[in-house]
Amino acid sequence: MFKALMRNFFLPACLLMAGAYNVHAQIAMPGDSSSHMGGLQSAMAPQSMPDAPKQYEIAGVTVSGTKYLDEDLLIAVTGLNVGTKIKLPNDDAIAKAIRNLWKQELFSDVSISVTKIISSKVFLDIKVEERPRLARYNFKGIKKSEAQELKEKTGLVKGRVVTEATKKETIVRIKKFFADKGYGEVSVKVAERIDTGAVNSIVLTFDINKGNKTHINQVNIAGNDHAPENKLKHTLKSTKEMARISLYPADEVTLYDKEERSFSNYLKEFNFLSVSKTLEALNPYFRPSFFSSSKFNQKKFEDDKLALVEYYNSLGYRDASIEKDTVYTVDNGNVNVEIKVKEGHKYYFGDIEWKGNTKYTSEFLSKVLNIKKGDVYNQQLLDTRLGKALSPDGGDDIGSLYMDDGYLFFNVDPVETSIIGDTINYEMHITEGPQATIRNVNIAGNDRTNEHVIRRELRTLPGNKFSRADLIRSNREIANLGFFDQEKIGIQPRPNPEDGTVDIDYTLVEKSSDQLQLSAGFGGGISFYGNIGIVFSNFSLRNIFKPKFWDPLPVGDGQRLSLNYQSNGKYYNSVNFAFTEPWLGGKKPNALTTSLIYSRYSGVTTPFPADSSYIRAFGGGVSISKRIKWPDDNFVFTYGINYQNYKLKDYSLVLDENNQPFNNGFSNNLYAKLVLARYSVDKPLYPTSGSNISFTFQFTPPYSSLSGKNLANETPAEKYKWIEYHKYRFTAEWYQKITGNFVFKFATKYGFLGYYNPDIGYSPFERFQLGGDGLSGRNFFIGKDIIAQRGYKNPYQTNAVIFNKYTAEVRYPFSLSPTSTIYGLMFVEAANAWNSFNTYNPFSLNRAAGVGVRVFLPMFGLLGLDYGVGFDNYSKATGNTKLGNISAFTFMLGFEPD
């Protein structure tokens, strides 16, 4: 009878109350518990429950259904603790407990039931059904490389609870990932299966259909009455139309002269028209990969629209806006983009007045601003001239004027006072503030490099006035050390307005600067050879007996130690050693460099003995470099003394002025070397601005004049016992960012070797060799300057006394990561060399053009590959009429050839 009463009266009442609680649960987790009745349930006899609500004390709480979760933690989340007073059969505490559990997003079902009532004591049970956890996940329908890259973007973590929201968010991320790659119609299905190898775990499989890439078929702009459409399209950096190739019947296009061989006939070997026609038949919008991307990306499109409006603003149309834009799919699956602009009126600058300026006069500020009444209104120009839009290199603007003189708290607020017709009048409200003094300079992140190595490069010293120019220069000096990731150098001024000071925090990320060079080569007159070299760029001589500073050699003091060995056995051996202390004495940037060299090259190969003909050289040098402050402190003056001793045994080096060969004997080369250089490059690995210019003067004493001997009829061995000459080198490199990450480099090099005594003539050593890769060839080892020229396989001038070389490059970075800096380049070069000044013709140059790639790996240095075409190699007389005859690949390892 009691069971019937409980079934017919008590339980329905409890379920009604539970339904009320479950409403809250469903609200907390919509759609996840609609089939469950999470609420208060009871299995007690009806006489134990009062007709009216009665207060009970919780005497015990149990948890059932858990597989992973801590039961005590769940009880704490509910707030239903032992001793808590609740009213049954209806209490808000029960509903709140259920809501708290749902909020954890860990359960698919929640209920609370009464298990026992003793007098005024009640015992509760919290029953939960945990959501499954992620055992693993995988992708279908995409490439392995895409899946690997995508795993880093999903945010999925093994072992975490899987909810519907988790799956939906992952689908959104997958679609965004492929949308950024140009796939606009991606569909994703999620399959879920139980993982039998783990408790309450599932495996998710995302079946991805990328579809075709969504390209932009057409971009149409309307409403542009005062700006040409092509200019407006140019502002859309990431929203480009697909490039089309106009194809014509092959018999209507003359690619080359069939009768006369000419350079254009190289196209004959590759019928580009037929290939293009085939591709167009497959896809009428065929686009070669080297054209700019035409993939549609909604986020980038929004950025492009802002850029278009900014362009209008720069033309004076300050009210310009995008009135409407539409993106719709066309028949081929691509999209058309329609943009309607509203230009508005064109405005001009009017009167500009200055308020609040005490440091500089209004006339001077107007001169620096350089915006005159009647100039076309340009908001971006105004911000730049005021210094509100700062460039990394600084500039001649109002903000720089003040901040370079310590006015860190300076601010200028341009206020439009009136607009009369098409003229806008301004007042520049200036708040100068006090001059800030640098209080503390903090450095963090230098895990390997000693702090004094960094501090000595800084221009921001405690006690100095704050200067933004000093911040920029300090950033450059730290980058040029080569010990830190130049893209992650952080500089954060922290003003202290209360006392007019500023603290400056430098945050750095160390990178490996040591290099290991391992290579092998074939050719160059020495057959197979191997090379092993190591460069420690952050060496510490003073810690050489302190093992705790070894990594793998003692590091931290910024010294440079290099050792290199090349050999192919007994026919060729070379050893080079160098050490540089960049701050001799530790107080001034005076660098001391010492070096030792030894090389021996045999002029014959097996089966002849290696010592039957050879040239041997050994020597060394010492130099000191000092930073000078005039004309500016970017200049460095280096002076040094060097000595080299050469021994020749039946080795034909060069003919003297009387056509006698110099092939036996000793030669001594004792010379002084002076170098005046200016270095202002912003980044050593991938420069985007600045220059590197040097002038070198190298000379020996005029031994023949000092001895008073007549050497005109002496043997070459006597003439060249002590080599005498004077030599000049000029090198200049300029870097300038063009647009985006594109950088233009222009370089020029000149060299001239002179003599004191016409009876001796030019020295057989210290001449110039031009052409080839700059690495191979016997002359690399015997005291000649090797000048490389891409596009020419072999040296075309080996004993020159004068040379010119010009290079222009356009570079683009693929990766600026410190672990692998990679950039591509296109180049043109022109160079030549002459045996005497009488034959010198600066306009007679050998031309070349090509492409290349550079890869910088910390442990191996700079690696490079170039492909160049030497145009002046083309000759019908020699039969060099094919592309393979006049082109060459050039490899480089460790350094950029001269």
PDB file of N, CA, C and O in Angstrom, residues 56 87 169 207 266 326 329 370 386 411 511 551 589 605-606 669 677 698:
ATOM      1  N   TYR A  56      15.496  20.565   6.765  1.00  0.00           N
ATOM      2  CA  TYR A  56      16.327  19.434   7.116  1.00  0.00           C
ATOM      3  C   TYR A  56      17.788  19.875   7.138  1.00  0.00           C
ATOM      4  O   TYR A  56      18.171  20.854   6.498  1.00  0.00           O
ATOM      5  N   LYS A  87      15.320  23.046   2.704  1.00  0.00           N
ATOM      6  CA  LYS A  87      13.895  22.733   2.876  1.00  0.00           C
ATOM      7  C   LYS A  87      13.474  21.738   1.813  1.00  0.00           C
ATOM      8  O   LYS A  87      13.775  21.902   0.639  1.00  0.00           O
ATOM      9  N   GLU A 169      33.652  24.523 -32.497  1.00  0.00           N
ATOM     10  CA  GLU A 169      34.780  25.462 -32.531  1.00  0.00           C
ATOM     11  C   GLU A 169      35.913  24.911 -33.398  1.00  0.00           C
ATOM     12  O   GLU A 169      36.559  25.657 -34.140  1.00  0.00           O
ATOM     13  N   ASP A 207      36.346  14.758 -41.364  1.00  0.00           N
ATOM     14  CA  ASP A 207      36.379  14.491 -42.803  1.00  0.00           C
ATOM     15  C   ASP A 207      36.255  15.827 -43.519  1.00  0.00           C
ATOM     16  O   ASP A 207      35.202  16.477 -43.487  1.00  0.00           O
ATOM     17  N   TYR A 266      66.408  31.024 -77.629  1.00  0.00           N
ATOM     18  CA  TYR A 266      66.363  30.075 -76.515  1.00  0.00           C
ATOM     19  C   TYR A 266      64.923  29.674 -76.213  1.00  0.00           C
ATOM     20  O   TYR A 266      64.686  28.611 -75.649  1.00  0.00           O
ATOM     21  N   THR A 326      30.066  44.002 -52.543  1.00  0.00           N
ATOM     22  CA  THR A 326      29.387  42.727 -52.774  1.00  0.00           C
ATOM     23  C   THR A 326      30.402  41.715 -53.277  1.00  0.00           C
ATOM     24  O   THR A 326      31.235  42.024 -54.137  1.00  0.00           O
ATOM     25  N   THR A 329      29.534  34.578 -56.164  1.00  0.00           N
ATOM     26  CA  THR A 329      30.148  33.480 -56.907  1.00  0.00           C
ATOM     27  C   THR A 329      29.712  33.527 -58.362  1.00  0.00           C
ATOM     28  O   THR A 329      28.555  33.807 -58.679  1.00  0.00           O
ATOM     29  N   ASN A 370      56.350  71.321 -42.387  1.00  0.00           N
ATOM     30  CA  ASN A 370      56.444  71.408 -43.852  1.00  0.00           C
ATOM     31  C   ASN A 370      55.115  71.122 -44.547  1.00  0.00           C
ATOM     32  O   ASN A 370      55.060  70.436 -45.562  1.00  0.00           O
ATOM     33  N   LEU A 386      53.775  64.982 -37.712  1.00  0.00           N
ATOM     34  CA  LEU A 386      53.653  65.283 -36.288  1.00  0.00           C
ATOM     35  C   LEU A 386      54.365  64.247 -35.425  1.00  0.00           C
ATOM     36  O   LEU A 386      54.592  64.472 -34.232  1.00  0.00           O
ATOM     37  N   ASN A 411      53.317  65.587 -26.128  1.00  0.00           N
ATOM     38  CA  ASN A 411      52.141  65.170 -26.885  1.00  0.00           C
ATOM     39  C   ASN A 411      51.657  66.342 -27.725  1.00  0.00           C
ATOM     40  O   ASN A 411      51.732  67.506 -27.302  1.00  0.00           O
ATOM     41  N   LYS A 511      70.047  33.468 -29.333  1.00  0.00           N
ATOM     42  CA  LYS A 511      70.065  32.500 -30.431  1.00  0.00           C
ATOM     43  C   LYS A 511      71.489  31.991 -30.583  1.00  0.00           C
ATOM     44  O   LYS A 511      72.448  32.627 -30.117  1.00  0.00           O
ATOM     45  N   ASP A 551      80.062  25.976 -23.320  1.00  0.00           N
ATOM     46  CA  ASP A 551      78.809  25.581 -23.988  1.00  0.00           C
ATOM     47  C   ASP A 551      78.983  25.622 -25.514  1.00  0.00           C
ATOM     48  O   ASP A 551      78.383  26.474 -26.175  1.00  0.00           O
ATOM     49  N   PRO A 589      85.252  50.912 -27.543  1.00  0.00           N
ATOM     50  CA  PRO A 589      85.071  49.904 -28.607  1.00  0.00           C
ATOM     51  C   PRO A 589      86.264  49.833 -29.549  1.00  0.00           C
ATOM     52  O   PRO A 589      86.149  50.065 -30.757  1.00  0.00           O
ATOM     53  N   THR A 605      99.368  16.916 -60.044  1.00  0.00           N
ATOM     54  CA  THR A 605      98.528  15.892 -59.410  1.00  0.00           C
ATOM     55  C   THR A 605      99.139  14.530 -59.663  1.00  0.00           C
ATOM     56  O   THR A 605     100.075  14.384 -60.454  1.00  0.00           O
ATOM     57  N   THR A 606      98.627  13.530 -58.992  1.00  0.00           N
ATOM     58  CA  THR A 606      99.124  12.169 -59.144  1.00  0.00           C
ATOM     59  C   THR A 606      99.139  11.779 -60.627  1.00  0.00           C
ATOM     60  O   THR A 606      98.291  12.235 -61.389  1.00  0.00           O
ATOM     61  N   ASN A 669     105.993  39.508 -48.090  1.00  0.00           N
ATOM     62  CA  ASN A 669     104.971  40.547 -48.251  1.00  0.00           C
ATOM     63  C   ASN A 669     104.681  41.146 -46.876  1.00  0.00           C
ATOM     64  O   ASN A 669     103.906  40.600 -46.092  1.00  0.00           O
ATOM     65  N   ALA A 677      85.758  52.799 -42.637  1.00  0.00           N
ATOM     66  CA  ALA A 677      84.475  52.177 -42.960  1.00  0.00           C
ATOM     67  C   ALA A 677      83.347  52.872 -42.213  1.00  0.00           C
ATOM     68  O   ALA A 677      83.529  53.378 -41.102  1.00  0.00           O
ATOM     69  N   GLN A 698      96.196  49.753 -48.834  1.00  0.00           N
ATOM     70  CA  GLN A 698      97.166  48.742 -48.430  1.00  0.00           C
ATOM     71  C   GLN A 698      98.481  49.034 -49.143  1.00  0.00           C
ATOM     72  O   GLN A 698      98.498  49.230 -50.361  1.00  0.00           O
TER      73      GLN A 698
END
